[in-house]
Amino acid sequence: MIFNEALYKKDNEDNGVLLTPQQIKEHPDFISIRELLYCPEIGCSARLIYTNRMPKGFLKAISIQDHSAECWHHTDQEKERQAKKRILANGPLTDEGIKTKKKGLEKFLLGHLSPSNTTDTKPNNGSDKTKTPPRTINSDNPSETIVVVDPGNSSGVSENELDPGFKRKEPPYYSYAINELSSKHSNKNIKTFAEIKDIMVNDYSVYLTASYNDTAVTFILTEDFFSGINRDQTITFLKDIVTFSKQQTVYLAVLCQSNVIKPSAIKLYVHDIRNLSFYIEKRFFHSITDATAYINHSHGQ
């Protein structure tokens, strides 16, 4: 819900002043007044938030803030809530979602390996998500079902149970170099890379050890990773890649999840075989089979 103006009122004041987004942006006390913006309707104390994502900025309601029953925005708020039906879905990312995230990861990897070739000098906040302008919901539209995908969640709704026309919202993955990870990055979806060092196999999982900038990491390929594929053949291919990495640098580019991160022993979890890419001799390979085929063809392994 977007607003054209907000009531700026200090806590100890009975009256306030109405401000447009442009006036808020240009206000000399911009930092402090952002915390004191309210719905402009008389008697309504719902907080508003100013967002500077467009040239002039805009004002929107905070979803957890209820407008008073007498406020005409209260009806719009209820319609908006009813129009969005969010369902937590199990299952992996779509192929298109993985492709998009891998493109961002490739750029991130190359930026670290060849910093002189990138013009991006912004500090890394982890996300390379493209910002989109706000949208308003037409209350006359039928309800909108948004499937919120959680790749680490084993339970949820099957998309086959949903009505046609639902929208799929895939989670963001945040780009960090291994040496940037700390405990604050626990329980996150992460895009990262590292130089492959070795492989270890047990009855349930496969462990790929790697490092970057003197920081070690273990990528754990879980049981889910091998679901529906030939496990033994996949492990053989991975061993071929690791053997080749003893002669030539191989970078592993990964979409993964973290649990509790301990900087002294970083472990990241990979649940889907599609989430791996390899950077070999200045070329990206987006699957284990493609990387193995290149190694065998070019180097006769």
PDB file of C-alpha atoms in Angstrom:
ATOM      1  CA  MET A   1       0.000   0.000   0.000  1.00  0.00           C
ATOM      2  CA  ILE A   2       1.629   3.228  -1.228  1.00  0.00           C
ATOM      3  CA  PHE A   3       1.032   6.685   0.349  1.00  0.00           C
ATOM      4  CA  ASN A   4       1.433  10.152  -1.162  1.00  0.00           C
ATOM      5  CA  GLU A   5       2.194  11.796   2.183  1.00  0.00           C
ATOM      6  CA  ALA A   6       2.889  10.966   5.808  1.00  0.00           C
ATOM      7  CA  LEU A   7       2.248  12.669   9.117  1.00  0.00           C
ATOM      8  CA  TYR A   8       5.513  13.602  10.800  1.00  0.00           C
ATOM      9  CA  LYS A   9       4.893  13.843  14.543  1.00  0.00           C
ATOM     10  CA  LYS A  10       7.216  13.632  17.523  1.00  0.00           C
ATOM     11  CA  ASP A  11       6.138  11.444  20.435  1.00  0.00           C
ATOM     12  CA  ASN A  12       5.478  14.363  22.774  1.00  0.00           C
ATOM     13  CA  GLU A  13       3.509  16.407  20.255  1.00  0.00           C
ATOM     14  CA  ASP A  14      -0.263  16.441  19.741  1.00  0.00           C
ATOM     15  CA  ASN A  15      -0.059  17.794  16.206  1.00  0.00           C
ATOM     16  CA  GLY A  16       2.265  17.081  13.351  1.00  0.00           C
ATOM     17  CA  VAL A  17       2.991  18.153   9.815  1.00  0.00           C
ATOM     18  CA  LEU A  18       2.202  16.407   6.542  1.00  0.00           C
ATOM     19  CA  LEU A  19       5.213  15.659   4.356  1.00  0.00           C
ATOM     20  CA  THR A  20       5.517  14.278   0.835  1.00  0.00           C
ATOM     21  CA  PRO A  21       8.240  11.736  -0.033  1.00  0.00           C
ATOM     22  CA  GLN A  22      10.242  14.500  -1.740  1.00  0.00           C
ATOM     23  CA  GLN A  23      10.027  16.714   1.361  1.00  0.00           C
ATOM     24  CA  ILE A  24      11.130  13.828   3.547  1.00  0.00           C
ATOM     25  CA  LYS A  25      14.103  13.104   1.324  1.00  0.00           C
ATOM     26  CA  GLU A  26      15.233  16.747   1.413  1.00  0.00           C
ATOM     27  CA  HIS A  27      14.526  17.317   5.116  1.00  0.00           C
ATOM     28  CA  PRO A  28      17.607  18.433   7.133  1.00  0.00           C
ATOM     29  CA  ASP A  29      16.703  15.919   9.871  1.00  0.00           C
ATOM     30  CA  PHE A  30      16.112  13.105   7.372  1.00  0.00           C
ATOM     31  CA  ILE A  31      17.675  10.391   9.551  1.00  0.00           C
ATOM     32  CA  SER A  32      15.582  11.125  12.637  1.00  0.00           C
ATOM     33  CA  ILE A  33      12.224  11.828  10.992  1.00  0.00           C
ATOM     34  CA  ARG A  34      12.187   8.463   9.202  1.00  0.00           C
ATOM     35  CA  GLU A  35      11.307   6.890  12.557  1.00  0.00           C
ATOM     36  CA  LEU A  36       8.412   9.291  13.183  1.00  0.00           C
ATOM     37  CA  LEU A  37       6.212   8.901  10.098  1.00  0.00           C
ATOM     38  CA  TYR A  38       2.564   7.922  10.485  1.00  0.00           C
ATOM     39  CA  CYS A  39      -0.588   7.390   8.445  1.00  0.00           C
ATOM     40  CA  PRO A  40      -1.959  10.828   7.448  1.00  0.00           C
ATOM     41  CA  GLU A  41      -5.568   9.978   8.402  1.00  0.00           C
ATOM     42  CA  ILE A  42      -6.894  11.625  11.578  1.00  0.00           C
ATOM     43  CA  GLY A  43      -6.815   9.314  14.579  1.00  0.00           C
ATOM     44  CA  CYS A  44      -4.708   6.616  12.901  1.00  0.00           C
ATOM     45  CA  SER A  45      -1.355   5.817  14.491  1.00  0.00           C
ATOM     46  CA  ALA A  46      -0.116   3.207  12.000  1.00  0.00           C
ATOM     47  CA  ARG A  47       3.556   3.692  11.206  1.00  0.00           C
ATOM     48  CA  LEU A  48       4.737   4.332   7.642  1.00  0.00           C
ATOM     49  CA  ILE A  49       8.163   3.700   6.202  1.00  0.00           C
ATOM     50  CA  TYR A  50      10.050   5.839   3.693  1.00  0.00           C
ATOM     51  CA  THR A  51      11.957   3.875   1.047  1.00  0.00           C
ATOM     52  CA  ASN A  52      14.502   5.531  -1.211  1.00  0.00           C
ATOM     53  CA  ARG A  53      14.266   3.047  -4.093  1.00  0.00           C
ATOM     54  CA  MET A  54      12.957   5.475  -6.694  1.00  0.00           C
ATOM     55  CA  PRO A  55      14.171   8.955  -7.734  1.00  0.00           C
ATOM     56  CA  LYS A  56      11.742  10.691  -5.373  1.00  0.00           C
ATOM     57  CA  GLY A  57      11.352   7.855  -2.886  1.00  0.00           C
ATOM     58  CA  PHE A  58       7.981   6.575  -1.709  1.00  0.00           C
ATOM     59  CA  LEU A  59       5.978   5.854   1.429  1.00  0.00           C
ATOM     60  CA  LYS A  60       4.424   2.523   2.272  1.00  0.00           C
ATOM     61  CA  ALA A  61       2.663   0.855   5.155  1.00  0.00           C
ATOM     62  CA  ILE A  62       4.438  -1.537   7.488  1.00  0.00           C
ATOM     63  CA  SER A  63       2.689  -4.878   7.122  1.00  0.00           C
ATOM     64  CA  ILE A  64       2.624  -5.626  10.855  1.00  0.00           C
ATOM     65  CA  GLN A  65       1.130  -2.200  11.682  1.00  0.00           C
ATOM     66  CA  ASP A  66      -2.671  -2.205  11.777  1.00  0.00           C
ATOM     67  CA  HIS A  67      -4.559   0.895  10.703  1.00  0.00           C
ATOM     68  CA  SER A  68      -7.392   1.925  12.998  1.00  0.00           C
ATOM     69  CA  ALA A  69     -10.818   0.550  12.121  1.00  0.00           C
ATOM     70  CA  GLU A  70     -12.053   4.070  11.314  1.00  0.00           C
ATOM     71  CA  CYS A  71      -9.203   4.714   8.872  1.00  0.00           C
ATOM     72  CA  TRP A  72     -10.185   4.164   5.261  1.00  0.00           C
ATOM     73  CA  HIS A  73      -6.781   2.550   4.655  1.00  0.00           C
ATOM     74  CA  HIS A  74      -7.885  -0.244   6.999  1.00  0.00           C
ATOM     75  CA  THR A  75     -10.159  -1.681   4.293  1.00  0.00           C
ATOM     76  CA  ASP A  76      -7.378  -1.526   1.693  1.00  0.00           C
ATOM     77  CA  GLN A  77      -5.026  -3.222   4.119  1.00  0.00           C
ATOM     78  CA  GLU A  78      -7.419  -6.119   4.622  1.00  0.00           C
ATOM     79  CA  LYS A  79      -7.930  -6.490   0.865  1.00  0.00           C
ATOM     80  CA  GLU A  80      -4.185  -6.538   0.326  1.00  0.00           C
ATOM     81  CA  ARG A  81      -3.690  -9.215   2.944  1.00  0.00           C
ATOM     82  CA  GLN A  82      -6.442 -11.334   1.437  1.00  0.00           C
ATOM     83  CA  ALA A  83      -5.034 -10.881  -2.066  1.00  0.00           C
ATOM     84  CA  LYS A  84      -1.705 -12.406  -1.109  1.00  0.00           C
ATOM     85  CA  LYS A  85      -1.804 -15.999  -0.004  1.00  0.00           C
ATOM     86  CA  ARG A  86       1.689 -17.210   0.766  1.00  0.00           C
ATOM     87  CA  ILE A  87       2.376 -20.928   0.916  1.00  0.00           C
ATOM     88  CA  LEU A  88       5.653 -22.436   2.061  1.00  0.00           C
ATOM     89  CA  ALA A  89       6.654 -24.934  -0.594  1.00  0.00           C
ATOM     90  CA  ASN A  90       9.165 -27.701  -0.484  1.00  0.00           C
ATOM     91  CA  GLY A  91      11.382 -28.654  -3.365  1.00  0.00           C
ATOM     92  CA  PRO A  92      14.339 -27.272  -5.257  1.00  0.00           C
ATOM     93  CA  LEU A  93      14.820 -24.084  -7.209  1.00  0.00           C
ATOM     94  CA  THR A  94      13.642 -24.007 -10.806  1.00  0.00           C
ATOM     95  CA  ASP A  95      16.163 -24.482 -13.606  1.00  0.00           C
ATOM     96  CA  GLU A  96      15.675 -20.837 -14.561  1.00  0.00           C
ATOM     97  CA  GLY A  97      16.193 -19.732 -10.974  1.00  0.00           C
ATOM     98  CA  ILE A  98      19.443 -21.686 -10.735  1.00  0.00           C
ATOM     99  CA  LYS A  99      20.629 -20.326 -14.078  1.00  0.00           C
ATOM    100  CA  THR A 100      20.033 -16.744 -12.945  1.00  0.00           C
ATOM    101  CA  LYS A 101      21.787 -17.266  -9.625  1.00  0.00           C
ATOM    102  CA  LYS A 102      24.750 -18.965 -11.294  1.00  0.00           C
ATOM    103  CA  LYS A 103      25.207 -15.980 -13.601  1.00  0.00           C
ATOM    104  CA  GLY A 104      25.502 -13.746 -10.570  1.00  0.00           C
ATOM    105  CA  LEU A 105      27.926 -16.185  -8.966  1.00  0.00           C
ATOM    106  CA  GLU A 106      30.111 -16.278 -12.090  1.00  0.00           C
ATOM    107  CA  LYS A 107      30.411 -12.494 -12.048  1.00  0.00           C
ATOM    108  CA  PHE A 108      31.215 -12.596  -8.341  1.00  0.00           C
ATOM    109  CA  LEU A 109      33.940 -15.233  -8.800  1.00  0.00           C
ATOM    110  CA  LEU A 110      35.574 -13.426 -11.717  1.00  0.00           C
ATOM    111  CA  GLY A 111      35.469 -10.170  -9.785  1.00  0.00           C
ATOM    112  CA  HIS A 112      37.538 -11.778  -7.038  1.00  0.00           C
ATOM    113  CA  LEU A 113      39.980 -13.596  -9.295  1.00  0.00           C
ATOM    114  CA  SER A 114      40.451 -10.653 -11.673  1.00  0.00           C
ATOM    115  CA  PRO A 115      39.456  -7.521  -9.736  1.00  0.00           C
ATOM    116  CA  SER A 116      40.999  -5.262 -12.382  1.00  0.00           C
ATOM    117  CA  ASN A 117      38.406  -6.501 -14.869  1.00  0.00           C
ATOM    118  CA  THR A 118      35.411  -5.367 -12.864  1.00  0.00           C
ATOM    119  CA  THR A 119      34.153  -1.834 -12.334  1.00  0.00           C
ATOM    120  CA  ASP A 120      32.014  -2.747  -9.337  1.00  0.00           C
ATOM    121  CA  THR A 121      33.489  -0.883  -6.393  1.00  0.00           C
ATOM    122  CA  LYS A 122      30.470  -1.088  -4.110  1.00  0.00           C
ATOM    123  CA  PRO A 123      30.969  -2.804  -0.733  1.00  0.00           C
ATOM    124  CA  ASN A 124      29.695  -6.365  -0.629  1.00  0.00           C
ATOM    125  CA  ASN A 125      26.431  -6.615   1.272  1.00  0.00           C
ATOM    126  CA  GLY A 126      25.954 -10.157   0.029  1.00  0.00           C
ATOM    127  CA  SER A 127      22.995  -9.627  -2.237  1.00  0.00           C
ATOM    128  CA  ASP A 128      23.077  -9.007  -5.954  1.00  0.00           C
ATOM    129  CA  LYS A 129      19.305  -8.980  -6.188  1.00  0.00           C
ATOM    130  CA  THR A 130      18.002  -6.441  -8.683  1.00  0.00           C
ATOM    131  CA  LYS A 131      15.743  -3.873  -7.084  1.00  0.00           C
ATOM    132  CA  THR A 132      12.283  -3.533  -8.557  1.00  0.00           C
ATOM    133  CA  PRO A 133       9.873  -0.618  -8.186  1.00  0.00           C
ATOM    134  CA  PRO A 134       6.991  -1.067  -5.752  1.00  0.00           C
ATOM    135  CA  ARG A 135       3.651  -2.273  -6.984  1.00  0.00           C
ATOM    136  CA  THR A 136       0.146  -1.815  -5.682  1.00  0.00           C
ATOM    137  CA  ILE A 137      -2.435  -4.565  -5.545  1.00  0.00           C
ATOM    138  CA  ASN A 138      -5.709  -4.177  -7.358  1.00  0.00           C
ATOM    139  CA  SER A 139      -8.332  -5.289  -4.871  1.00  0.00           C
ATOM    140  CA  ASP A 140     -10.596  -6.348  -7.733  1.00  0.00           C
ATOM    141  CA  ASN A 141      -8.141  -9.027  -8.862  1.00  0.00           C
ATOM    142  CA  PRO A 142      -8.643 -12.629  -7.714  1.00  0.00           C
ATOM    143  CA  SER A 143      -6.479 -13.803  -4.846  1.00  0.00           C
ATOM    144  CA  GLU A 144      -2.824 -14.258  -5.678  1.00  0.00           C
ATOM    145  CA  THR A 145      -1.083 -17.391  -4.425  1.00  0.00           C
ATOM    146  CA  ILE A 146       2.650 -16.968  -3.961  1.00  0.00           C
ATOM    147  CA  VAL A 147       4.666 -20.138  -3.477  1.00  0.00           C
ATOM    148  CA  VAL A 148       7.611 -19.258  -1.260  1.00  0.00           C
ATOM    149  CA  VAL A 149      10.251 -21.861  -2.033  1.00  0.00           C
ATOM    150  CA  ASP A 150      12.497 -23.073   0.770  1.00  0.00           C
ATOM    151  CA  PRO A 151      15.234 -25.318  -0.673  1.00  0.00           C
ATOM    152  CA  GLY A 152      16.224 -26.582   2.772  1.00  0.00           C
ATOM    153  CA  ASN A 153      12.668 -27.495   3.787  1.00  0.00           C
ATOM    154  CA  SER A 154      11.626 -31.115   3.406  1.00  0.00           C
ATOM    155  CA  SER A 155       7.910 -30.494   3.955  1.00  0.00           C
ATOM    156  CA  GLY A 156       5.442 -28.235   2.245  1.00  0.00           C
ATOM    157  CA  VAL A 157       2.815 -28.128  -0.426  1.00  0.00           C
ATOM    158  CA  SER A 158       3.108 -29.810  -3.787  1.00  0.00           C
ATOM    159  CA  GLU A 159       2.615 -27.399  -6.660  1.00  0.00           C
ATOM    160  CA  ASN A 160       0.335 -29.988  -8.235  1.00  0.00           C
ATOM    161  CA  GLU A 161      -2.166 -29.166  -5.475  1.00  0.00           C
ATOM    162  CA  LEU A 162      -2.352 -25.487  -6.408  1.00  0.00           C
ATOM    163  CA  ASP A 163      -4.680 -23.740  -8.818  1.00  0.00           C
ATOM    164  CA  PRO A 164      -3.184 -22.648 -12.161  1.00  0.00           C
ATOM    165  CA  GLY A 165      -1.689 -19.185 -12.252  1.00  0.00           C
ATOM    166  CA  PHE A 166       0.147 -19.260  -8.943  1.00  0.00           C
ATOM    167  CA  LYS A 167       3.375 -17.301  -8.656  1.00  0.00           C
ATOM    168  CA  ARG A 168       6.617 -18.802  -7.464  1.00  0.00           C
ATOM    169  CA  LYS A 169       8.875 -16.769  -5.186  1.00  0.00           C
ATOM    170  CA  GLU A 170      12.335 -18.251  -4.922  1.00  0.00           C
ATOM    171  CA  PRO A 171      14.634 -17.288  -2.062  1.00  0.00           C
ATOM    172  CA  PRO A 172      17.593 -14.962  -2.572  1.00  0.00           C
ATOM    173  CA  TYR A 173      21.129 -16.298  -2.334  1.00  0.00           C
ATOM    174  CA  TYR A 174      23.819 -14.019  -0.953  1.00  0.00           C
ATOM    175  CA  SER A 175      27.321 -13.801  -2.428  1.00  0.00           C
ATOM    176  CA  TYR A 176      30.231 -14.125  -0.023  1.00  0.00           C
ATOM    177  CA  ALA A 177      33.825 -15.229  -0.412  1.00  0.00           C
ATOM    178  CA  ILE A 178      34.774 -18.026   1.979  1.00  0.00           C
ATOM    179  CA  ASN A 179      37.071 -15.752   3.965  1.00  0.00           C
ATOM    180  CA  GLU A 180      34.170 -13.305   4.507  1.00  0.00           C
ATOM    181  CA  LEU A 181      31.964 -15.843   6.291  1.00  0.00           C
ATOM    182  CA  SER A 182      31.381 -15.616  10.037  1.00  0.00           C
ATOM    183  CA  SER A 183      28.819 -16.759  12.595  1.00  0.00           C
ATOM    184  CA  LYS A 184      26.422 -14.005  11.454  1.00  0.00           C
ATOM    185  CA  HIS A 185      26.057 -15.868   8.142  1.00  0.00           C
ATOM    186  CA  SER A 186      24.610 -18.968   9.825  1.00  0.00           C
ATOM    187  CA  ASN A 187      21.367 -20.396   8.424  1.00  0.00           C
ATOM    188  CA  LYS A 188      21.639 -18.532   5.119  1.00  0.00           C
ATOM    189  CA  ASN A 189      21.413 -19.316   1.421  1.00  0.00           C
ATOM    190  CA  ILE A 190      24.900 -18.588   0.121  1.00  0.00           C
ATOM    191  CA  LYS A 191      26.621 -18.268  -3.253  1.00  0.00           C
ATOM    192  CA  THR A 192      30.345 -18.816  -2.959  1.00  0.00           C
ATOM    193  CA  PHE A 193      33.401 -20.409  -4.526  1.00  0.00           C
ATOM    194  CA  ALA A 194      36.672 -22.053  -3.507  1.00  0.00           C
ATOM    195  CA  GLU A 195      39.577 -23.995  -4.970  1.00  0.00           C
ATOM    196  CA  ILE A 196      39.003 -27.756  -4.776  1.00  0.00           C
ATOM    197  CA  LYS A 197      41.519 -29.683  -2.692  1.00  0.00           C
ATOM    198  CA  ASP A 198      40.214 -33.169  -1.911  1.00  0.00           C
ATOM    199  CA  ILE A 199      37.226 -35.494  -1.627  1.00  0.00           C
ATOM    200  CA  MET A 200      36.044 -37.800   1.147  1.00  0.00           C
ATOM    201  CA  VAL A 201      33.181 -40.286   0.881  1.00  0.00           C
ATOM    202  CA  ASN A 202      31.085 -42.112   3.466  1.00  0.00           C
ATOM    203  CA  ASP A 203      27.845 -44.080   3.312  1.00  0.00           C
ATOM    204  CA  TYR A 204      25.636 -41.007   3.484  1.00  0.00           C
ATOM    205  CA  SER A 205      27.451 -37.922   2.230  1.00  0.00           C
ATOM    206  CA  VAL A 206      30.383 -36.744   0.157  1.00  0.00           C
ATOM    207  CA  TYR A 207      32.754 -34.078   1.443  1.00  0.00           C
ATOM    208  CA  LEU A 208      34.613 -31.749  -0.902  1.00  0.00           C
ATOM    209  CA  THR A 209      37.361 -29.836   0.864  1.00  0.00           C
ATOM    210  CA  ALA A 210      38.392 -26.531  -0.657  1.00  0.00           C
ATOM    211  CA  SER A 211      39.954 -23.198   0.249  1.00  0.00           C
ATOM    212  CA  TYR A 212      40.227 -19.558  -0.732  1.00  0.00           C
ATOM    213  CA  ASN A 213      42.532 -16.877   0.674  1.00  0.00           C
ATOM    214  CA  ASP A 214      43.931 -19.331   3.247  1.00  0.00           C
ATOM    215  CA  THR A 215      40.440 -20.103   4.545  1.00  0.00           C
ATOM    216  CA  ALA A 216      39.342 -23.740   4.427  1.00  0.00           C
ATOM    217  CA  VAL A 217      35.806 -24.928   3.780  1.00  0.00           C
ATOM    218  CA  THR A 218      34.066 -28.277   3.513  1.00  0.00           C
ATOM    219  CA  PHE A 219      31.160 -28.612   1.093  1.00  0.00           C
ATOM    220  CA  ILE A 220      28.892 -31.432   2.222  1.00  0.00           C
ATOM    221  CA  LEU A 221      26.940 -33.094  -0.582  1.00  0.00           C
ATOM    222  CA  THR A 222      23.938 -34.457   1.307  1.00  0.00           C
ATOM    223  CA  GLU A 223      21.799 -37.524   0.635  1.00  0.00           C
ATOM    224  CA  ASP A 224      19.316 -35.283  -1.195  1.00  0.00           C
ATOM    225  CA  PHE A 225      22.127 -34.296  -3.572  1.00  0.00           C
ATOM    226  CA  PHE A 226      22.231 -37.859  -4.926  1.00  0.00           C
ATOM    227  CA  SER A 227      18.468 -38.347  -5.128  1.00  0.00           C
ATOM    228  CA  GLY A 228      17.439 -39.706  -8.532  1.00  0.00           C
ATOM    229  CA  ILE A 229      20.970 -39.979  -9.951  1.00  0.00           C
ATOM    230  CA  ASN A 230      23.656 -42.652 -10.133  1.00  0.00           C
ATOM    231  CA  ARG A 231      25.568 -42.035  -6.907  1.00  0.00           C
ATOM    232  CA  ASP A 232      28.577 -44.223  -7.689  1.00  0.00           C
ATOM    233  CA  GLN A 233      29.061 -42.721 -11.153  1.00  0.00           C
ATOM    234  CA  THR A 234      28.724 -39.178  -9.806  1.00  0.00           C
ATOM    235  CA  ILE A 235      31.341 -39.874  -7.124  1.00  0.00           C
ATOM    236  CA  THR A 236      33.674 -41.312  -9.772  1.00  0.00           C
ATOM    237  CA  PHE A 237      33.297 -38.125 -11.836  1.00  0.00           C
ATOM    238  CA  LEU A 238      33.980 -35.983  -8.772  1.00  0.00           C
ATOM    239  CA  LYS A 239      37.106 -37.995  -7.994  1.00  0.00           C
ATOM    240  CA  ASP A 240      38.305 -37.425 -11.579  1.00  0.00           C
ATOM    241  CA  ILE A 241      37.844 -33.671 -11.119  1.00  0.00           C
ATOM    242  CA  VAL A 242      39.706 -33.740  -7.791  1.00  0.00           C
ATOM    243  CA  THR A 243      42.562 -35.728  -9.352  1.00  0.00           C
ATOM    244  CA  PHE A 244      42.809 -33.150 -12.127  1.00  0.00           C
ATOM    245  CA  SER A 245      42.829 -30.359  -9.528  1.00  0.00           C
ATOM    246  CA  LYS A 246      46.186 -31.666  -8.266  1.00  0.00           C
ATOM    247  CA  GLN A 247      47.686 -30.571 -11.600  1.00  0.00           C
ATOM    248  CA  GLN A 248      45.516 -27.592 -12.531  1.00  0.00           C
ATOM    249  CA  THR A 249      43.512 -25.180 -10.403  1.00  0.00           C
ATOM    250  CA  VAL A 250      39.803 -25.984 -10.322  1.00  0.00           C
ATOM    251  CA  TYR A 251      37.337 -23.631  -8.665  1.00  0.00           C
ATOM    252  CA  LEU A 252      34.048 -24.934  -7.379  1.00  0.00           C
ATOM    253  CA  ALA A 253      31.180 -22.414  -7.627  1.00  0.00           C
ATOM    254  CA  VAL A 254      28.303 -23.383  -5.361  1.00  0.00           C
ATOM    255  CA  LEU A 255      24.757 -22.510  -4.342  1.00  0.00           C
ATOM    256  CA  CYS A 256      24.589 -23.833  -0.805  1.00  0.00           C
ATOM    257  CA  GLN A 257      23.125 -23.488   2.675  1.00  0.00           C
ATOM    258  CA  SER A 258      24.821 -22.829   5.983  1.00  0.00           C
ATOM    259  CA  ASN A 259      23.854 -24.115   9.397  1.00  0.00           C
ATOM    260  CA  VAL A 260      25.912 -22.847  12.312  1.00  0.00           C
ATOM    261  CA  ILE A 261      29.089 -21.355  10.865  1.00  0.00           C
ATOM    262  CA  LYS A 262      32.285 -21.690  12.856  1.00  0.00           C
ATOM    263  CA  PRO A 263      35.076 -19.724  11.147  1.00  0.00           C
ATOM    264  CA  SER A 264      37.616 -22.304  12.320  1.00  0.00           C
ATOM    265  CA  ALA A 265      35.741 -25.121  10.547  1.00  0.00           C
ATOM    266  CA  ILE A 266      33.343 -23.809   7.895  1.00  0.00           C
ATOM    267  CA  LYS A 267      30.816 -26.333   6.596  1.00  0.00           C
ATOM    268  CA  LEU A 268      28.331 -25.602   3.819  1.00  0.00           C
ATOM    269  CA  TYR A 269      25.610 -27.937   2.570  1.00  0.00           C
ATOM    270  CA  VAL A 270      24.683 -28.690  -1.040  1.00  0.00           C
ATOM    271  CA  HIS A 271      21.297 -30.374  -1.577  1.00  0.00           C
ATOM    272  CA  ASP A 272      20.993 -30.362  -5.380  1.00  0.00           C
ATOM    273  CA  ILE A 273      23.436 -31.562  -8.030  1.00  0.00           C
ATOM    274  CA  ARG A 274      22.410 -28.628 -10.245  1.00  0.00           C
ATOM    275  CA  ASN A 275      23.864 -26.231  -7.679  1.00  0.00           C
ATOM    276  CA  LEU A 276      27.472 -27.000  -8.640  1.00  0.00           C
ATOM    277  CA  SER A 277      29.559 -25.305 -11.324  1.00  0.00           C
ATOM    278  CA  PHE A 278      33.266 -25.562 -12.074  1.00  0.00           C
ATOM    279  CA  TYR A 279      35.721 -22.948 -13.293  1.00  0.00           C
ATOM    280  CA  ILE A 280      38.553 -24.639 -15.185  1.00  0.00           C
ATOM    281  CA  GLU A 281      41.124 -22.945 -17.409  1.00  0.00           C
ATOM    282  CA  LYS A 282      39.037 -19.758 -17.658  1.00  0.00           C
ATOM    283  CA  ARG A 283      35.884 -21.643 -18.607  1.00  0.00           C
ATOM    284  CA  PHE A 284      32.714 -22.345 -16.638  1.00  0.00           C
ATOM    285  CA  PHE A 285      31.100 -25.788 -16.653  1.00  0.00           C
ATOM    286  CA  HIS A 286      27.632 -25.990 -15.173  1.00  0.00           C
ATOM    287  CA  SER A 287      27.506 -29.691 -14.405  1.00  0.00           C
ATOM    288  CA  ILE A 288      29.756 -32.454 -13.115  1.00  0.00           C
ATOM    289  CA  THR A 289      29.435 -34.372 -16.383  1.00  0.00           C
ATOM    290  CA  ASP A 290      30.411 -31.357 -18.515  1.00  0.00           C
ATOM    291  CA  ALA A 291      33.475 -30.677 -16.363  1.00  0.00           C
ATOM    292  CA  THR A 292      34.535 -34.331 -16.461  1.00  0.00           C
ATOM    293  CA  ALA A 293      34.018 -34.569 -20.219  1.00  0.00           C
ATOM    294  CA  TYR A 294      36.205 -31.492 -20.768  1.00  0.00           C
ATOM    295  CA  ILE A 295      38.982 -32.862 -18.562  1.00  0.00           C
ATOM    296  CA  ASN A 296      38.941 -36.262 -20.245  1.00  0.00           C
ATOM    297  CA  HIS A 297      38.820 -34.790 -23.742  1.00  0.00           C
ATOM    298  CA  SER A 298      41.401 -32.034 -23.260  1.00  0.00           C
ATOM    299  CA  HIS A 299      43.796 -33.772 -20.914  1.00  0.00           C
ATOM    300  CA  GLY A 300      43.238 -37.444 -21.620  1.00  0.00           C
ATOM    301  CA  GLN A 301      42.404 -38.558 -18.097  1.00  0.00           C
TER     302      GLN A 301
END
